[in-house]
PDB file of C-alpha atoms in Angstrom:
ATOM      1  CA  MET A   7      21.905  24.479  -6.603  1.00 36.00           C
ATOM      2  CA  THR A   8      25.582  22.844  -6.348  1.00 41.00           C
ATOM      3  CA  ALA A   9      27.371  20.821  -8.822  1.00 38.00           C
ATOM      4  CA  GLY A  10      30.097  18.256  -7.959  1.00 35.00           C
ATOM      5  CA  ARG A  11      32.126  17.764  -4.640  1.00 34.00           C
ATOM      6  CA  SER A  12      30.737  19.478  -1.366  1.00 35.00           C
ATOM      7  CA  THR A  13      31.957  19.344   2.299  1.00 35.00           C
ATOM      8  CA  PHE A  14      30.022  21.768   4.321  1.00 36.00           C
ATOM      9  CA  HIS A  15      26.494  21.025   5.841  1.00 39.00           C
ATOM     10  CA  PRO A  16      24.818  22.857   8.343  1.00 48.00           C
ATOM     11  CA  ILE A  17      22.887  21.012  11.532  1.00 67.00           C
ATOM     12  CA  ASN A  18      19.842  20.613   9.319  1.00 79.00           C
ATOM     13  CA  SER A  19      19.609  21.305   5.306  1.00 87.00           C
ATOM     14  CA  PHE A  20      19.106  20.200   2.069  1.00 91.00           C
ATOM     15  CA  GLN A  21      20.851  20.488  -1.328  1.00 92.00           C
ATOM     16  CA  VAL A  22      19.988  19.716  -4.923  1.00 94.00           C
ATOM     17  CA  TYR A  23      23.184  18.368  -6.861  1.00 94.00           C
ATOM     18  CA  ASP A  24      23.842  18.029 -10.275  1.00 94.00           C
ATOM     19  CA  LEU A  25      26.273  15.078 -11.554  1.00 94.00           C
ATOM     20  CA  ASN A  26      27.851  14.582 -14.809  1.00 91.00           C
ATOM     21  CA  ALA A  27      29.332  11.062 -15.351  1.00 87.00           C
ATOM     22  CA  VAL A  28      31.448  12.321 -18.111  1.00 83.00           C
ATOM     23  CA  ASP A  29      33.565  14.810 -15.881  1.00 80.00           C
ATOM     24  CA  ALA A  30      34.922  15.539 -12.200  1.00 72.00           C
ATOM     25  CA  THR A  31      31.036  16.332 -11.408  1.00 78.00           C
ATOM     26  CA  GLY A  32      30.128  12.934 -11.439  1.00 86.00           C
ATOM     27  CA  VAL A  33      31.239  11.951  -7.920  1.00 90.00           C
ATOM     28  CA  LEU A  34      29.701  13.438  -4.729  1.00 90.00           C
ATOM     29  CA  ASP A  35      32.221  12.941  -1.781  1.00 88.00           C
ATOM     30  CA  LEU A  36      30.350  13.528   1.706  1.00 86.00           C
ATOM     31  CA  ALA A  37      31.960  14.088   5.045  1.00 81.00           C
ATOM     32  CA  ASN A  38      30.525  11.914   7.560  1.00 78.00           C
ATOM     33  CA  GLU A  39      29.107  14.020  10.020  1.00 78.00           C
ATOM     34  CA  GLY A  40      26.582  11.639  11.697  1.00 77.00           C
ATOM     35  CA  HIS A  41      23.466  12.980   9.995  1.00 83.00           C
ATOM     36  CA  LEU A  42      20.778  10.797   8.558  1.00 84.00           C
ATOM     37  CA  LEU A  43      20.440  11.390   5.052  1.00 89.00           C
ATOM     38  CA  LEU A  44      17.361  11.087   2.828  1.00 93.00           C
ATOM     39  CA  LEU A  45      18.599  10.531  -0.656  1.00 95.00           C
ATOM     40  CA  CYS A  46      15.812  10.985  -3.688  1.00 96.00           C
ATOM     41  CA  PRO A  47      17.076  11.032  -7.196  1.00 96.00           C
ATOM     42  CA  LEU A  48      15.221  13.548  -9.382  1.00 96.00           C
ATOM     43  CA  HIS A  49      16.570  12.729 -12.708  1.00 95.00           C
ATOM     44  CA  GLY A  50      18.714   9.809 -13.595  1.00 95.00           C
ATOM     45  CA  MET A  51      20.504   7.309 -11.491  1.00 95.00           C
ATOM     46  CA  VAL A  52      22.740   7.165  -8.917  1.00 95.00           C
ATOM     47  CA  GLU A  53      25.043   4.503  -7.109  1.00 93.00           C
ATOM     48  CA  VAL A  54      25.532   4.140  -3.318  1.00 88.00           C
ATOM     49  CA  ASP A  55      27.554   1.282  -2.060  1.00 79.00           C
ATOM     50  CA  ASP A  56      26.934  -0.725  -5.329  1.00 81.00           C
ATOM     51  CA  ARG A  57      23.356  -0.210  -4.940  1.00 87.00           C
ATOM     52  CA  CYS A  58      21.768   1.745  -7.588  1.00 92.00           C
ATOM     53  CA  ILE A  59      18.746   4.066  -6.981  1.00 95.00           C
ATOM     54  CA  ASP A  60      16.710   5.708  -9.981  1.00 96.00           C
ATOM     55  CA  ALA A  61      14.257   8.492  -9.942  1.00 96.00           C
ATOM     56  CA  ASN A  62      11.311   6.366  -9.136  1.00 96.00           C
ATOM     57  CA  HIS A  63      13.003   5.464  -5.704  1.00 96.00           C
ATOM     58  CA  TYR A  64      14.614   7.170  -2.978  1.00 95.00           C
ATOM     59  CA  THR A  65      16.331   5.951   0.383  1.00 93.00           C
ATOM     60  CA  TYR A  66      17.613   6.408   3.693  1.00 89.00           C
ATOM     61  CA  LEU A  67      21.203   6.730   4.324  1.00 85.00           C
ATOM     62  CA  GLN A  68      23.428   6.939   7.790  1.00 72.00           C
ATOM     63  CA  CYS A  69      26.909   6.812   7.272  1.00 58.00           C
ATOM     64  CA  ALA A  70      28.823   4.063   9.574  1.00 62.00           C
ATOM     65  CA  PRO A  71      30.573   5.445  12.401  1.00 65.00           C
ATOM     66  CA  ASP A  72      33.830   4.107  11.236  1.00 69.00           C
ATOM     67  CA  LEU A  73      33.499   5.555   7.733  1.00 71.00           C
ATOM     68  CA  PRO A  74      34.870   8.934   7.295  1.00 74.00           C
ATOM     69  CA  ARG A  75      33.420   9.777   4.050  1.00 81.00           C
ATOM     70  CA  LEU A  76      30.348   8.863   1.692  1.00 84.00           C
ATOM     71  CA  GLN A  77      30.515   8.639  -1.898  1.00 88.00           C
ATOM     72  CA  ILE A  78      27.703   9.040  -4.441  1.00 91.00           C
ATOM     73  CA  ARG A  79      28.171   8.601  -8.039  1.00 92.00           C
ATOM     74  CA  ALA A  80      26.169   9.480 -11.152  1.00 93.00           C
ATOM     75  CA  SER A  81      25.224   5.792 -12.646  1.00 92.00           C
ATOM     76  CA  THR A  82      23.863   7.773 -15.923  1.00 93.00           C
ATOM     77  CA  ARG A  83      25.195  10.518 -18.036  1.00 93.00           C
ATOM     78  CA  THR A  84      23.569  12.987 -15.987  1.00 94.00           C
ATOM     79  CA  ALA A  85      21.978  12.689 -12.830  1.00 95.00           C
ATOM     80  CA  ARG A  86      19.981  15.252 -10.590  1.00 96.00           C
ATOM     81  CA  LEU A  87      19.312  14.187  -6.606  1.00 95.00           C
ATOM     82  CA  LEU A  88      18.064  16.032  -3.638  1.00 96.00           C
ATOM     83  CA  LEU A  89      19.754  15.095  -0.208  1.00 94.00           C
ATOM     84  CA  CYS A  90      18.189  16.142   3.141  1.00 92.00           C
ATOM     85  CA  PHE A  91      20.568  16.403   5.902  1.00 90.00           C
ATOM     86  CA  VAL A  92      19.103  15.642   9.178  1.00 86.00           C
ATOM     87  CA  SER A  93      20.420  16.323  12.325  1.00 82.00           C
ATOM     88  CA  PRO A  94      20.090  13.126  14.998  1.00 78.00           C
ATOM     89  CA  ALA A  95      20.338  15.665  18.008  1.00 78.00           C
ATOM     90  CA  PHE A  96      17.467  17.604  16.202  1.00 80.00           C
ATOM     91  CA  VAL A  97      15.580  14.188  15.632  1.00 76.00           C
ATOM     92  CA  ARG A  98      16.063  13.222  19.285  1.00 77.00           C
ATOM     93  CA  GLU A  99      14.501  16.884  20.790  1.00 80.00           C
ATOM     94  CA  ILE A 100      11.642  16.617  18.479  1.00 78.00           C
ATOM     95  CA  ALA A 101      10.812  12.800  19.359  1.00 77.00           C
ATOM     96  CA  ALA A 102      11.569  13.712  23.023  1.00 79.00           C
ATOM     97  CA  PHE A 103       8.693  16.471  22.848  1.00 81.00           C
ATOM     98  CA  LEU A 104       6.163  14.056  21.574  1.00 76.00           C
ATOM     99  CA  GLY A 105       7.250  11.153  23.914  1.00 77.00           C
ATOM    100  CA  VAL A 106       8.892   8.715  21.420  1.00 75.00           C
ATOM    101  CA  PRO A 107      12.403   6.948  20.942  1.00 69.00           C
ATOM    102  CA  GLY A 108      14.465   9.339  18.716  1.00 61.00           C
ATOM    103  CA  GLU A 109      17.288   6.889  18.030  1.00 64.00           C
ATOM    104  CA  PHE A 110      16.840   6.045  13.897  1.00 58.00           C
ATOM    105  CA  THR A 111      19.959   3.511  13.810  1.00 60.00           C
ATOM    106  CA  ASN A 112      19.541   1.328  10.740  1.00 62.00           C
ATOM    107  CA  LEU A 113      16.205   2.981   9.996  1.00 69.00           C
ATOM    108  CA  LEU A 114      15.425   1.217   6.503  1.00 74.00           C
ATOM    109  CA  GLU A 115      19.086   1.572   5.844  1.00 67.00           C
ATOM    110  CA  ARG A 116      19.809   1.705   2.234  1.00 73.00           C
ATOM    111  CA  PHE A 117      16.597   0.197   1.273  1.00 83.00           C
ATOM    112  CA  PRO A 118      15.582   1.418  -2.436  1.00 90.00           C
ATOM    113  CA  LEU A 119      11.755   2.774  -1.417  1.00 94.00           C
ATOM    114  CA  PRO A 120       9.438   3.384  -4.285  1.00 95.00           C
ATOM    115  CA  GLN A 121       8.396   7.096  -4.558  1.00 96.00           C
ATOM    116  CA  GLY A 122       4.448   7.842  -4.319  1.00 95.00           C
ATOM    117  CA  ASP A 123       4.264   7.919  -0.794  1.00 96.00           C
ATOM    118  CA  ASP A 124       3.734  11.122   1.280  1.00 95.00           C
ATOM    119  CA  LEU A 125       7.772  11.400   2.492  1.00 96.00           C
ATOM    120  CA  SER A 126       8.715  11.017  -1.196  1.00 96.00           C
ATOM    121  CA  THR A 127       6.028  13.610  -2.063  1.00 96.00           C
ATOM    122  CA  SER A 128       7.383  16.068   0.401  1.00 96.00           C
ATOM    123  CA  LEU A 129      10.962  15.609  -0.773  1.00 96.00           C
ATOM    124  CA  VAL A 130      10.038  16.345  -4.599  1.00 96.00           C
ATOM    125  CA  SER A 131       8.189  19.224  -3.396  1.00 96.00           C
ATOM    126  CA  LEU A 132      11.057  20.414  -1.275  1.00 95.00           C
ATOM    127  CA  ALA A 133      13.657  20.306  -4.231  1.00 95.00           C
ATOM    128  CA  ALA A 134      10.989  22.129  -6.555  1.00 95.00           C
ATOM    129  CA  THR A 135      10.150  25.441  -4.355  1.00 93.00           C
ATOM    130  CA  ASP A 136      12.086  28.476  -4.147  1.00 92.00           C
ATOM    131  CA  ASP A 137      10.640  30.033  -1.345  1.00 93.00           C
ATOM    132  CA  PRO A 138      12.829  29.919   2.032  1.00 91.00           C
ATOM    133  CA  ASP A 139       9.365  29.756   4.080  1.00 92.00           C
ATOM    134  CA  ILE A 140       7.537  27.032   2.422  1.00 94.00           C
ATOM    135  CA  ALA A 141      10.828  24.916   2.235  1.00 93.00           C
ATOM    136  CA  ASP A 142      11.244  25.205   5.972  1.00 91.00           C
ATOM    137  CA  GLU A 143       7.744  24.004   6.485  1.00 94.00           C
ATOM    138  CA  ILE A 144       8.236  21.082   4.033  1.00 94.00           C
ATOM    139  CA  PHE A 145      11.513  20.041   5.845  1.00 92.00           C
ATOM    140  CA  MET A 146       9.841  19.884   9.053  1.00 90.00           C
ATOM    141  CA  ASP A 147       6.947  17.933   7.837  1.00 93.00           C
ATOM    142  CA  ILE A 148       9.838  15.628   6.589  1.00 92.00           C
ATOM    143  CA  VAL A 149      11.325  15.272   9.914  1.00 87.00           C
ATOM    144  CA  GLY A 150       7.857  14.810  11.261  1.00 87.00           C
ATOM    145  CA  GLN A 151       7.432  11.736   9.091  1.00 90.00           C
ATOM    146  CA  VAL A 152      11.122  10.640   9.912  1.00 87.00           C
ATOM    147  CA  VAL A 153      10.051  10.545  13.716  1.00 85.00           C
ATOM    148  CA  SER A 154       6.834   8.884  12.774  1.00 88.00           C
ATOM    149  CA  LEU A 155       8.737   6.258  11.089  1.00 88.00           C
ATOM    150  CA  GLN A 156      10.797   5.633  14.033  1.00 85.00           C
ATOM    151  CA  ARG A 157       7.780   5.515  16.338  1.00 85.00           C
ATOM    152  CA  ALA A 158       6.219   2.612  14.145  1.00 89.00           C
ATOM    153  CA  ARG A 159       9.623   0.952  14.133  1.00 87.00           C
ATOM    154  CA  HIS A 160       9.923   1.158  17.945  1.00 85.00           C
ATOM    155  CA  ALA A 161       6.343  -0.145  18.542  1.00 87.00           C
ATOM    156  CA  ALA A 162       6.834  -3.010  15.907  1.00 90.00           C
ATOM    157  CA  MET A 163      10.293  -4.035  17.916  1.00 87.00           C
ATOM    158  CA  GLN A 164       8.140  -4.260  20.821  1.00 87.00           C
ATOM    159  CA  ARG A 165       5.504  -6.440  19.157  1.00 89.00           C
ATOM    160  CA  VAL A 166       7.690  -9.034  17.068  1.00 87.00           C
ATOM    161  CA  SER A 167       9.415 -11.550  19.002  1.00 79.00           C
ATOM    162  CA  THR A 168      12.604 -13.476  17.688  1.00 73.00           C
ATOM    163  CA  LYS A 169      15.223 -15.220  19.492  1.00 65.00           C
ATOM    164  CA  LYS A 170      18.019 -12.660  18.313  1.00 65.00           C
ATOM    165  CA  HIS A 171      17.773  -9.114  17.979  1.00 59.00           C
ATOM    166  CA  MET A 172      19.485  -8.704  14.751  1.00 57.00           C
ATOM    167  CA  THR A 173      16.851 -11.142  13.301  1.00 82.00           C
ATOM    168  CA  GLN A 174      14.125  -8.992  15.108  1.00 83.00           C
ATOM    169  CA  ALA A 175      15.552  -5.762  13.660  1.00 82.00           C
ATOM    170  CA  HIS A 176      15.788  -7.420   9.965  1.00 84.00           C
ATOM    171  CA  LEU A 177      12.487  -8.293   9.980  1.00 88.00           C
ATOM    172  CA  VAL A 178      10.711  -5.324  11.431  1.00 90.00           C
ATOM    173  CA  ASN A 179      12.722  -3.296   8.706  1.00 89.00           C
ATOM    174  CA  ARG A 180      11.379  -5.479   6.216  1.00 92.00           C
ATOM    175  CA  LEU A 181       7.780  -4.796   7.495  1.00 94.00           C
ATOM    176  CA  LEU A 182       8.362  -1.492   7.262  1.00 95.00           C
ATOM    177  CA  VAL A 183       9.324  -1.831   3.657  1.00 95.00           C
ATOM    178  CA  ALA A 184       6.116  -3.668   3.119  1.00 96.00           C
ATOM    179  CA  ARG A 185       4.290  -1.073   4.472  1.00 97.00           C
ATOM    180  CA  GLN A 186       5.823   2.103   2.963  1.00 96.00           C
ATOM    181  CA  TYR A 187       5.273  -0.128  -0.785  1.00 97.00           C
ATOM    182  CA  ILE A 188       1.790  -0.022  -0.059  1.00 97.00           C
ATOM    183  CA  ASP A 189       1.925   3.774   0.825  1.00 97.00           C
ATOM    184  CA  ALA A 190       3.656   4.223  -2.379  1.00 97.00           C
ATOM    185  CA  ARG A 191       1.355   1.720  -4.832  1.00 96.00           C
ATOM    186  CA  TYR A 192      -2.347   1.837  -3.043  1.00 95.00           C
ATOM    187  CA  LEU A 193      -3.628   3.062  -6.388  1.00 93.00           C
ATOM    188  CA  GLU A 194      -2.395   0.090  -8.027  1.00 92.00           C
ATOM    189  CA  PRO A 195      -3.579  -3.499  -7.892  1.00 90.00           C
ATOM    190  CA  LEU A 196      -1.793  -5.037  -4.787  1.00 93.00           C
ATOM    191  CA  SER A 197      -1.789  -8.514  -3.560  1.00 93.00           C
ATOM    192  CA  THR A 198      -0.093  -9.808  -0.381  1.00 94.00           C
ATOM    193  CA  ARG A 199       2.105 -11.709  -2.487  1.00 95.00           C
ATOM    194  CA  ASP A 200       3.304  -8.408  -4.471  1.00 96.00           C
ATOM    195  CA  VAL A 201       4.226  -6.783  -1.235  1.00 96.00           C
ATOM    196  CA  ALA A 202       5.968  -9.466  -0.018  1.00 96.00           C
ATOM    197  CA  LYS A 203       8.143  -9.463  -2.904  1.00 95.00           C
ATOM    198  CA  ALA A 204       8.852  -6.188  -2.749  1.00 94.00           C
ATOM    199  CA  ALA A 205       9.941  -6.627   0.895  1.00 92.00           C
ATOM    200  CA  ALA A 206      11.867  -9.889   0.199  1.00 91.00           C
ATOM    201  CA  ILE A 207      10.223 -11.542   2.718  1.00 91.00           C
ATOM    202  CA  SER A 208       7.845 -14.628   2.328  1.00 92.00           C
ATOM    203  CA  GLU A 209       4.203 -14.124   2.031  1.00 93.00           C
ATOM    204  CA  TYR A 210       3.721 -16.385   5.017  1.00 91.00           C
ATOM    205  CA  TYR A 211       6.074 -14.466   7.373  1.00 89.00           C
ATOM    206  CA  LEU A 212       4.498 -11.080   6.003  1.00 93.00           C
ATOM    207  CA  ALA A 213       0.878 -12.232   6.597  1.00 92.00           C
ATOM    208  CA  ARG A 214       1.818 -13.356   9.988  1.00 90.00           C
ATOM    209  CA  LEU A 215       4.170 -10.875  11.347  1.00 92.00           C
ATOM    210  CA  PHE A 216       2.249  -7.716   9.491  1.00 95.00           C
ATOM    211  CA  ARG A 217      -0.341  -7.939  11.644  1.00 94.00           C
ATOM    212  CA  SER A 218       1.749  -8.482  14.845  1.00 93.00           C
ATOM    213  CA  ALA A 219       3.736  -5.448  14.061  1.00 94.00           C
ATOM    214  CA  PHE A 220       1.133  -2.675  12.974  1.00 95.00           C
ATOM    215  CA  ALA A 221      -2.015  -4.428  14.728  1.00 93.00           C
ATOM    216  CA  THR A 222      -3.692  -4.800  11.260  1.00 95.00           C
ATOM    217  CA  SER A 223      -3.694  -7.195   8.419  1.00 95.00           C
ATOM    218  CA  VAL A 224      -2.144  -6.372   4.938  1.00 96.00           C
ATOM    219  CA  HIS A 225      -5.453  -6.225   3.473  1.00 94.00           C
ATOM    220  CA  GLN A 226      -6.706  -3.890   6.055  1.00 95.00           C
ATOM    221  CA  TYR A 227      -4.049  -1.438   5.810  1.00 96.00           C
ATOM    222  CA  LEU A 228      -4.177  -1.265   2.063  1.00 96.00           C
ATOM    223  CA  LEU A 229      -7.868  -0.729   2.397  1.00 95.00           C
ATOM    224  CA  GLY A 230      -7.411   2.167   5.075  1.00 95.00           C
ATOM    225  CA  ARG A 231      -5.032   3.590   2.595  1.00 96.00           C
ATOM    226  CA  ARG A 232      -7.284   3.484  -0.264  1.00 95.00           C
ATOM    227  CA  MET A 233     -10.493   4.830   2.146  1.00 95.00           C
ATOM    228  CA  HIS A 234      -8.200   7.814   3.296  1.00 94.00           C
ATOM    229  CA  PHE A 235      -7.227   8.888  -0.261  1.00 94.00           C
ATOM    230  CA  ALA A 236     -11.024   8.672  -1.410  1.00 95.00           C
ATOM    231  CA  ARG A 237     -12.215  10.897   1.578  1.00 93.00           C
ATOM    232  CA  ALA A 238      -9.626  13.193   0.659  1.00 92.00           C
ATOM    233  CA  GLN A 239     -10.614  13.265  -3.020  1.00 92.00           C
ATOM    234  CA  PHE A 240     -14.090  14.157  -2.127  1.00 90.00           C
ATOM    235  CA  GLY A 241     -12.900  16.804   0.423  1.00 85.00           C
ATOM    236  CA  SER A 242     -10.615  18.569  -2.127  1.00 81.00           C
ATOM    237  CA  SER A 243     -11.870  17.910  -5.498  1.00 78.00           C
ATOM    238  CA  ARG A 244     -14.962  17.653  -7.691  1.00 83.00           C
ATOM    239  CA  THR A 245     -14.083  14.156  -8.822  1.00 88.00           C
ATOM    240  CA  SER A 246     -17.131  11.886  -9.152  1.00 92.00           C
ATOM    241  CA  ILE A 247     -17.631   8.696  -6.992  1.00 94.00           C
ATOM    242  CA  THR A 248     -17.474   6.865  -9.805  1.00 94.00           C
ATOM    243  CA  GLU A 249     -14.283   8.207 -10.892  1.00 94.00           C
ATOM    244  CA  VAL A 250     -12.704   7.699  -7.282  1.00 94.00           C
ATOM    245  CA  ALA A 251     -13.914   4.054  -7.595  1.00 94.00           C
ATOM    246  CA  ALA A 252     -12.422   3.326 -10.679  1.00 93.00           C
ATOM    247  CA  GLN A 253      -9.132   4.909  -9.522  1.00 92.00           C
ATOM    248  CA  LEU A 254      -9.130   2.701  -6.390  1.00 92.00           C
ATOM    249  CA  GLY A 255      -9.596  -0.151  -9.005  1.00 90.00           C
ATOM    250  CA  TYR A 256     -12.996  -0.884  -8.023  1.00 90.00           C
ATOM    251  CA  ARG A 257     -14.999  -2.452 -10.776  1.00 88.00           C
ATOM    252  CA  SER A 258     -18.318  -2.220  -8.946  1.00 92.00           C
ATOM    253  CA  LEU A 259     -19.589   0.993  -7.740  1.00 95.00           C
ATOM    254  CA  SER A 260     -21.653  -0.697  -4.949  1.00 95.00           C
ATOM    255  CA  ALA A 261     -18.548  -2.555  -3.747  1.00 94.00           C
ATOM    256  CA  PHE A 262     -16.875   0.820  -3.246  1.00 95.00           C
ATOM    257  CA  ILE A 263     -19.715   2.383  -1.548  1.00 95.00           C
ATOM    258  CA  THR A 264     -19.792  -0.529   0.955  1.00 95.00           C
ATOM    259  CA  ALA A 265     -16.348  -0.247   1.766  1.00 94.00           C
ATOM    260  CA  PHE A 266     -16.555   3.412   2.163  1.00 95.00           C
ATOM    261  CA  ARG A 267     -19.538   3.186   4.404  1.00 95.00           C
ATOM    262  CA  LYS A 268     -17.905   0.310   6.547  1.00 94.00           C
ATOM    263  CA  ALA A 269     -14.721   2.653   6.993  1.00 93.00           C
ATOM    264  CA  TYR A 270     -16.356   6.016   7.942  1.00 93.00           C
ATOM    265  CA  GLY A 271     -20.066   5.198   8.878  1.00 94.00           C
ATOM    266  CA  MET A 272     -21.774   6.947   6.054  1.00 94.00           C
ATOM    267  CA  THR A 273     -21.863   6.880   2.063  1.00 94.00           C
ATOM    268  CA  PRO A 274     -19.488   8.933  -0.194  1.00 93.00           C
ATOM    269  CA  SER A 275     -22.327  11.091  -1.282  1.00 92.00           C
ATOM    270  CA  ALA A 276     -23.585  11.526   2.518  1.00 93.00           C
ATOM    271  CA  TYR A 277     -20.038  12.358   3.331  1.00 91.00           C
ATOM    272  CA  ARG A 278     -19.911  14.868   0.458  1.00 89.00           C
ATOM    273  CA  ALA A 279     -22.962  16.462   1.837  1.00 88.00           C
ATOM    274  CA  SER A 280     -21.699  16.647   5.390  1.00 88.00           C
ATOM    275  CA  LEU A 281     -18.644  18.485   4.075  1.00 83.00           C
ATOM    276  CA  LYS A 282     -20.738  21.111   2.321  1.00 73.00           C
ATOM    277  CA  ILE A 283     -23.157  21.511   5.374  1.00 64.00           C
ATOM    278  CA  SER A 284     -20.083  22.270   7.488  1.00 59.00           C
ATOM    279  CA  ARG A 285     -18.467  24.699   5.570  1.00 59.00           C
ATOM    280  CA  LYS A 286     -21.699  26.850   5.463  1.00 54.00           C
TER     281      LYS A 286
END
């Protein structure tokens, strides 16, 4: 771990930094080497460009070409954060292999994103491991998720039409923030209004444009995330069907069973039984 100032970063790397607001290590001064940075506070709060990011959020950072340095300050007495440095050339290489655009300019730039989604879970896991092999595997998974986000952004840009490109890019980023908010909070009671508020877009625009961008409604996307969670629970734990339904906020077990059967063509009991047969 490194505390205080740092100026050297390999092509792809990650580092945990400890900052202390009461001494010289309270400011992290980074040279602009063109990386995409993923900033994930692990403890306390940090400030970047007058935006505060606490330990319940993370953000994407990309230094503007005309800015030689980026400063991150501790906003609380102490702060610990993870920074992932991802090379644009490396992302382009992976993206080209997968046949998707590799440019991530303005990719959710500086939006405070709630932790709880798959990417933030990977970032926290990366900070916690001391095993280099596991760290490499997690890092590659993180890069894959970045490329996946870029693919979603590119597809949404093709589907969402506006008169001005900047307006289009702004709207698409807001829609991606809305989708990420669902990814991080799908176990909580959520309405379209809640998601729209988190993405700072009107409920009307969200309902209309989300379907255009992602070929599904806000409600159906939320339902899909919940059903995916349920299926994963049935495959990896002994949690009862009633307990999973309660975790997802269903007051009626029959309503949950109906939703699961609609999503996967079988009841939760039948799905769990099919897993037992396949493992024999």
